[in-house]
Short mmCIF file of C-alpha atoms in Angstrom, two decimals:
data_model
loop_
_atom_site.label_atom_id
_atom_site.label_comp_id
_atom_site.label_asym_id
_atom_site.label_seq_id
_atom_site.Cartn_x
_atom_site.Cartn_y
_atom_site.Cartn_z
CA MET A 173 -2.86 2.44 -9.83
CA SER A 174 0.08 3.91 -9.26
CA GLU A 175 -1.48 7.45 -8.55
CA ILE A 176 -3.83 9.28 -5.52
CA SER A 177 -6.58 10.94 -6.16
CA HIS A 178 -7.08 14.04 -4.26
CA ASN A 179 -10.51 16.57 -4.28
CA VAL A 180 -10.82 14.48 -7.56
CA ASP A 181 -8.67 16.98 -9.74
CA LYS A 182 -5.59 16.38 -8.17
CA LYS A 183 -3.21 13.15 -8.50
CA LEU A 184 0.16 12.40 -6.86
CA VAL A 185 2.69 10.26 -8.56
CA LEU A 186 5.42 8.95 -7.07
CA ALA A 187 8.76 7.54 -9.11
CA SER A 188 12.15 6.66 -8.21
CA GLY A 189 15.37 6.61 -9.79
CA ARG A 190 17.41 3.49 -9.42
CA ALA A 191 19.82 4.51 -6.94
CA HIS A 192 17.84 3.43 -3.95
CA PRO A 193 14.79 1.27 -5.14
CA GLU A 194 14.44 -0.10 -1.46
CA LEU A 195 13.88 3.42 0.20
CA ALA A 196 11.23 4.27 -3.01
CA LYS A 197 9.37 1.36 -1.88
CA GLU A 198 9.16 1.94 1.34
CA VAL A 199 7.72 5.43 0.89
CA ALA A 200 5.07 4.34 -1.68
CA LYS A 201 3.82 2.01 1.03
CA ALA A 202 3.57 4.43 3.72
CA LEU A 203 1.77 6.44 1.12
CA ASP A 204 -0.15 3.45 0.18
CA THR A 205 0.49 3.83 -3.30
CA GLU A 206 2.56 2.26 -6.51
CA LEU A 207 5.84 3.51 -7.78
CA LEU A 208 5.30 5.19 -11.36
CA PRO A 209 6.28 2.27 -13.74
CA LEU A 210 10.05 3.95 -15.42
CA ASN A 211 11.78 2.72 -18.42
CA ALA A 212 15.43 3.37 -17.69
CA TYR A 213 18.59 2.02 -18.59
CA ASP A 214 22.20 2.93 -19.63
CA PHE A 215 23.76 2.98 -23.32
CA ALA A 216 26.68 1.10 -23.98
CA ASN A 217 28.65 4.76 -23.70
CA GLY A 218 27.27 5.62 -20.50
CA GLU A 219 24.15 7.88 -21.51
CA ILE A 220 20.91 7.36 -19.38
CA TYR A 221 17.54 7.00 -20.68
CA VAL A 222 14.34 7.55 -18.78
CA ARG A 223 11.02 7.25 -19.75
CA SER A 224 7.10 6.61 -17.65
CA ASP A 225 5.53 3.79 -18.93
CA GLU A 226 2.35 5.78 -17.99
CA SER A 227 0.82 9.15 -18.84
CA VAL A 228 1.45 12.09 -15.76
CA ARG A 229 -0.32 14.73 -18.04
CA GLY A 230 -1.40 17.32 -15.36
CA LYS A 231 -0.08 15.33 -12.06
CA ASP A 232 1.54 15.97 -9.49
CA VAL A 233 4.84 14.48 -9.82
CA PHE A 234 7.41 13.37 -7.16
CA LEU A 235 10.63 12.25 -8.43
CA ILE A 236 12.98 10.23 -5.15
CA GLN A 237 16.45 9.97 -6.21
CA SER A 238 19.07 9.00 -3.56
CA TYR A 239 22.84 9.95 -4.39
CA PRO A 240 25.34 7.40 -3.42
CA ALA A 241 28.70 6.71 -5.53
CA PRO A 242 28.84 7.36 -8.24
CA LEU A 243 26.90 10.62 -7.64
CA ASN A 244 27.23 12.14 -10.51
CA ASN A 245 25.58 9.26 -12.57
CA TRP A 246 22.73 9.46 -9.96
CA LEU A 247 22.69 13.38 -10.46
CA MET A 248 22.27 13.20 -14.00
CA GLU A 249 19.65 10.41 -14.13
CA GLN A 250 17.60 12.63 -11.86
CA LEU A 251 18.27 15.65 -14.21
CA ILE A 252 16.79 13.53 -17.21
CA MET A 253 13.77 12.16 -15.15
CA ILE A 254 12.69 15.73 -14.31
CA ASP A 255 13.04 16.74 -18.02
CA SER A 256 11.20 13.80 -19.39
CA MET A 257 8.25 14.86 -16.89
CA LYS A 258 8.30 18.42 -17.63
CA ARG A 259 8.02 16.98 -21.67
CA ALA A 260 5.06 14.73 -20.72
CA SER A 261 3.44 17.76 -19.10
CA ALA A 262 3.58 17.37 -15.94
CA GLN A 263 1.55 20.02 -13.58
CA ARG A 264 4.24 19.97 -10.97
CA ILE A 265 7.63 18.02 -10.35
CA THR A 266 8.83 18.24 -6.58
CA VAL A 267 12.58 16.69 -6.59
CA VAL A 268 13.02 14.41 -3.74
CA ALA A 269 16.50 14.52 -2.44
CA PRO A 270 17.01 12.84 0.80
CA PHE A 271 20.86 13.65 0.63
CA TYR A 272 21.47 16.62 -1.28
CA PRO A 273 24.32 16.11 -3.84
CA TYR A 274 27.28 17.82 -3.40
CA ALA A 275 25.99 19.98 -0.07
CA ARG A 276 29.56 20.47 1.53
CA GLN A 277 30.38 22.93 -1.23
CA ASP A 278 28.29 25.96 -0.14
CA LYS A 279 30.47 28.42 -0.32
CA LYS A 280 33.60 29.81 -1.42
CA GLY A 281 36.68 28.87 1.50
CA ARG A 282 39.32 29.91 -0.72
CA GLY A 283 39.58 32.64 -4.29
CA ARG A 284 38.38 30.52 -7.94
CA GLU A 285 36.68 27.84 -5.85
CA PRO A 286 32.95 26.75 -7.45
CA ILE A 287 29.70 26.76 -5.26
CA SER A 288 28.80 23.91 -6.51
CA ALA A 289 25.82 23.06 -4.27
CA ARG A 290 24.34 26.08 -5.99
CA LEU A 291 25.15 24.83 -9.06
CA VAL A 292 22.84 21.73 -8.09
CA ALA A 293 19.91 23.57 -7.73
CA ASP A 294 20.17 25.61 -10.83
CA LEU A 295 20.45 22.39 -12.71
CA TYR A 296 17.40 21.15 -10.82
CA LYS A 297 15.56 24.25 -11.93
CA THR A 298 16.89 24.44 -15.42
CA ALA A 299 15.54 21.00 -15.75
CA GLY A 300 12.05 21.74 -14.82
CA ALA A 301 12.01 21.09 -11.26
CA ASP A 302 9.40 23.28 -9.35
CA ARG A 303 9.81 22.21 -5.61
CA VAL A 304 12.76 20.38 -3.77
CA ILE A 305 12.69 18.33 -0.31
CA SER A 306 15.36 17.35 0.96
CA CYS A 307 16.49 16.20 4.69
CA ASP A 308 19.48 17.69 6.96
CA LEU A 309 21.06 19.81 4.69
CA HIS A 310 24.90 20.31 5.02
CA THR A 311 23.91 24.24 5.80
CA ALA A 312 20.31 25.59 5.93
CA GLN A 313 21.58 28.50 3.27
CA ILE A 314 21.22 25.66 0.68
CA GLN A 315 17.53 26.53 0.67
CA GLY A 316 18.29 29.91 -0.94
CA PHE A 317 19.54 28.20 -3.80
CA PHE A 318 16.87 27.15 -5.23
CA ASP A 319 14.54 29.62 -6.77
CA GLY A 320 11.48 27.92 -5.35
CA PRO A 321 9.72 26.31 -2.58
CA VAL A 322 12.51 24.16 -0.55
CA ASP A 323 10.95 22.02 2.43
CA HIS A 324 13.73 21.14 4.68
CA LEU A 325 13.22 18.02 6.72
CA PHE A 326 14.92 17.11 9.84
CA ALA A 327 15.96 13.56 11.30
CA PHE A 328 16.73 14.77 14.61
CA PRO A 329 13.56 13.91 16.35
CA LEU A 330 13.52 10.68 15.04
CA LEU A 331 17.64 9.78 15.65
CA ALA A 332 16.78 11.07 19.26
CA ASP A 333 13.67 9.70 20.39
CA TYR A 334 15.46 6.24 19.77
CA ILE A 335 18.71 7.26 21.73
CA ARG A 336 16.83 8.29 24.42
CA ASP A 337 14.86 5.01 24.94
CA LEU A 338 18.65 3.52 24.57
CA VAL A 339 20.21 5.56 26.96
CA GLY A 340 17.63 5.23 29.49
CA ASP A 341 18.32 7.08 32.56
CA ASP A 342 22.11 7.73 31.67
CA ALA A 343 23.52 11.27 32.25
CA ILE A 344 24.28 12.53 28.95
CA THR A 345 25.74 15.27 26.87
CA VAL A 346 25.00 16.09 23.60
CA VAL A 347 28.32 16.59 21.68
CA SER A 348 28.25 18.59 18.24
CA PRO A 349 31.64 17.82 16.35
CA ASP A 350 32.57 21.20 15.28
CA THR A 351 31.23 24.34 16.19
CA GLY A 352 28.86 25.16 12.59
CA ARG A 353 26.35 22.50 14.11
CA VAL A 354 26.00 23.98 17.69
CA ARG A 355 22.70 24.92 16.68
CA VAL A 356 21.60 21.50 15.55
CA ALA A 357 22.85 20.41 18.73
CA GLU A 358 20.83 22.48 21.22
CA GLN A 359 18.00 21.28 19.22
CA TRP A 360 19.18 18.00 20.14
CA ALA A 361 19.11 18.70 23.68
CA GLU A 362 16.05 20.17 24.02
CA ARG A 363 14.63 17.03 22.45
CA LEU A 364 16.78 14.75 25.09
CA GLY A 365 15.66 16.57 28.19
CA GLY A 366 17.42 19.52 28.38
CA ALA A 367 20.64 17.78 27.87
CA PRO A 368 24.00 19.68 28.07
CA LEU A 369 26.48 20.59 25.34
CA ALA A 370 29.69 20.44 24.32
CA PHE A 371 31.70 20.73 20.96
CA VAL A 372 35.10 19.14 19.73
CA HIS A 373 37.52 21.59 18.41
CA LYS A 374 39.06 20.32 15.01
CA SER A 375 41.05 21.85 11.97
CA ARG A 376 40.96 20.91 8.68
CA ASP A 377 43.40 21.91 5.73
CA LEU A 378 41.58 23.30 3.11
CA THR A 379 43.67 21.48 0.21
CA VAL A 380 43.34 18.04 1.29
CA PRO A 381 39.56 16.54 0.97
CA ASN A 382 37.94 14.76 3.75
CA GLN A 383 40.49 15.31 6.39
CA ALA A 384 40.66 16.97 9.92
CA GLU A 385 42.19 17.01 12.93
CA SER A 386 40.11 16.92 16.16
CA LYS A 387 42.20 18.26 18.71
CA THR A 388 40.06 18.86 22.20
CA VAL A 389 36.56 18.76 23.75
CA VAL A 390 34.90 21.62 25.05
CA GLY A 391 32.43 20.86 27.69
CA GLN A 392 31.70 18.45 30.26
CA VAL A 393 31.62 15.19 29.16
CA GLU A 394 33.86 13.40 32.16
CA GLY A 395 31.52 10.42 33.42
CA ARG A 396 28.76 10.63 30.67
CA THR A 397 27.03 9.04 27.95
CA ALA A 398 28.45 11.64 24.92
CA ILE A 399 25.81 11.92 22.13
CA LEU A 400 28.03 12.65 19.28
CA ILE A 401 26.00 14.20 16.16
CA ASP A 402 26.71 14.85 12.96
CA ASP A 403 24.85 15.41 9.76
CA MET A 404 26.88 12.66 7.41
CA ILE A 405 29.49 10.48 8.26
CA ASP A 406 31.80 10.09 5.01
CA THR A 407 35.06 8.56 5.30
CA GLY A 408 34.48 8.29 9.23
CA GLY A 409 38.09 9.97 9.93
CA THR A 410 36.73 13.06 11.78
CA ILE A 411 34.15 11.31 13.78
CA ALA A 412 36.48 8.45 14.93
CA GLY A 413 39.02 11.15 16.05
CA ALA A 414 36.28 12.88 18.06
CA VAL A 415 35.32 9.46 19.56
CA ARG A 416 38.59 9.43 20.28
CA VAL A 417 39.04 12.47 21.71
CA LEU A 418 36.01 12.24 23.88
CA LYS A 419 36.90 8.79 25.45
CA GLU A 420 40.09 10.81 26.43
CA ALA A 421 38.45 13.42 28.02
CA GLY A 422 36.89 10.71 30.60
CA ALA A 423 33.44 10.05 28.03
CA LYS A 424 31.78 6.73 29.92
CA ASP A 425 30.22 5.99 26.22
CA VAL A 426 29.64 7.45 23.11
CA ILE A 427 26.81 7.26 20.55
CA ILE A 428 27.21 8.69 17.17
CA ALA A 429 23.91 9.67 15.30
CA ALA A 430 23.97 11.11 11.74
CA THR A 431 21.34 11.54 9.22
CA HIS A 432 23.37 10.49 5.94
CA ALA A 433 25.71 7.76 6.02
CA VAL A 434 27.92 8.54 3.24
CA PHE A 435 30.48 5.49 4.32
CA SER A 436 33.42 5.84 1.86
CA ASP A 437 35.87 3.65 2.48
CA PRO A 438 37.44 3.03 5.00
CA ALA A 439 34.46 4.37 7.18
CA ALA A 440 33.03 0.83 8.00
CA GLN A 441 36.09 -0.22 9.37
CA ARG A 442 37.11 2.83 11.34
CA LEU A 443 33.29 3.12 12.68
CA ALA A 444 33.45 -0.66 14.02
CA GLU A 445 37.05 0.06 15.58
CA CYS A 446 36.39 3.86 16.94
CA GLY A 447 35.55 2.17 20.28
CA ALA A 448 31.83 4.06 19.76
CA ARG A 449 28.83 2.24 21.41
CA GLU A 450 26.58 2.21 18.74
CA VAL A 451 26.38 3.88 15.80
CA VAL A 452 23.13 5.13 14.97
CA VAL A 453 21.92 6.65 11.25
CA THR A 454 19.04 6.93 8.79
CA ASN A 455 18.54 5.31 5.17
CA THR A 456 18.77 8.85 3.29
CA LEU A 457 21.52 6.68 1.17
CA PRO A 458 21.73 2.92 0.71
CA ILE A 459 24.21 0.86 2.84
CA PRO A 460 25.08 -2.38 1.45
CA GLU A 461 26.13 -5.43 3.30
CA GLU A 462 29.71 -5.23 3.30
CA LYS A 463 29.51 -1.56 4.73
CA ARG A 464 27.46 -2.81 7.84
CA PHE A 465 28.83 -3.56 11.03
CA GLU A 466 28.16 -5.07 14.55
CA ASN A 467 27.29 -1.85 16.25
CA LEU A 468 25.20 -0.29 13.41
CA THR A 469 21.67 0.60 13.39
CA VAL A 470 19.87 2.14 10.64
CA LEU A 471 16.33 4.11 11.00
CA SER A 472 13.94 4.41 8.27
CA ILE A 473 13.44 7.62 6.78
CA ALA A 474 10.68 6.61 4.62
CA PRO A 475 7.68 7.49 6.99
CA LEU A 476 9.01 11.18 7.49
CA LEU A 477 9.59 11.51 3.71
CA ALA A 478 5.82 9.85 3.18
CA ARG A 479 4.80 12.48 5.36
CA ALA A 480 6.02 15.48 4.00
CA ILE A 481 5.19 14.42 0.59
CA SER A 482 1.46 14.14 1.72
CA GLU A 483 1.64 17.40 2.95
CA VAL A 484 2.73 19.22 -0.17
CA PHE A 485 0.28 17.58 -1.94
CA THR A 486 -2.62 18.29 0.06
CA ASP A 487 -1.71 21.76 0.27
CA GLY A 488 -1.05 20.99 4.06
CA SER A 489 2.11 22.14 6.43
CA VAL A 490 5.56 20.84 6.51
CA THR A 491 6.68 22.98 8.89
CA ASN A 492 3.81 21.45 11.37
CA LEU A 493 5.74 18.06 11.14
CA PHE A 494 8.71 19.54 13.73
CA ASP A 495 6.51 21.56 15.73
CA GLY A 496 6.73 24.65 13.96
CA ARG A 497 10.51 24.84 13.36
CA ALA A 498 11.38 23.70 9.87
#
């Protein structure tokens, strides 16, 4: 059976889009359930069709979808999944989007720009979603875009604990790739035993996507292992530039840690050749074999997603998963 009963009258159903089935299977295994059988396919002209093979009437439905390229296809599939569940009389529909689409477009940097992250939230709500679960949003303000509960999960405990075991007794400095993520860097530093902080000063041309220039590092990194953190790595240019700046500033080693491995070309090559000791990411997005390299480590986010889904289903506390800070 592809459902879990709770207090007899509540039933959880877990369903997945086609973007990252491996992650969905891991989450289902952690919840000790099976994925809802879905009939999903594309018409010849690109239209997407989704239908559940089992009844979801009156059930608590969690729809997992990741957003690798082509992102727009998978977003449309997610919206159609939501609509199909709504019309099938699901009691509650929760979008589980480990990587929130269009998260970088969360504000207007110049006139006449869209706020596409807000548009995505509106699309979820209009399609019929009641709740959203996501991990490491590009900015926390995105939670306010959705008119309903949003559970914002954090991967830094998973990443930080792995890195703490990796570096052992090495002197470390937590490095933010820019001033915007200093607050997150503070949480990392606390998790790593009060490590000092630094940040990389960079400039960005708002008219050119995926391009930023790392200029200098502010903070003490000489002779230390620098833990360079970010929420996502897209083309890898910014993070590779930051590694270069840290090495020039005297860092003994650089370890890169990021939640979302977007890895648009030529990210894999840049990361493999940038001089970092290790690149540690999670599997919120699928990473095909051709984009993997020797010093890449991929940690599974599935146990965290499963715990969050369980807490939501049983009316527990997602906040308690993060010591009251979520």
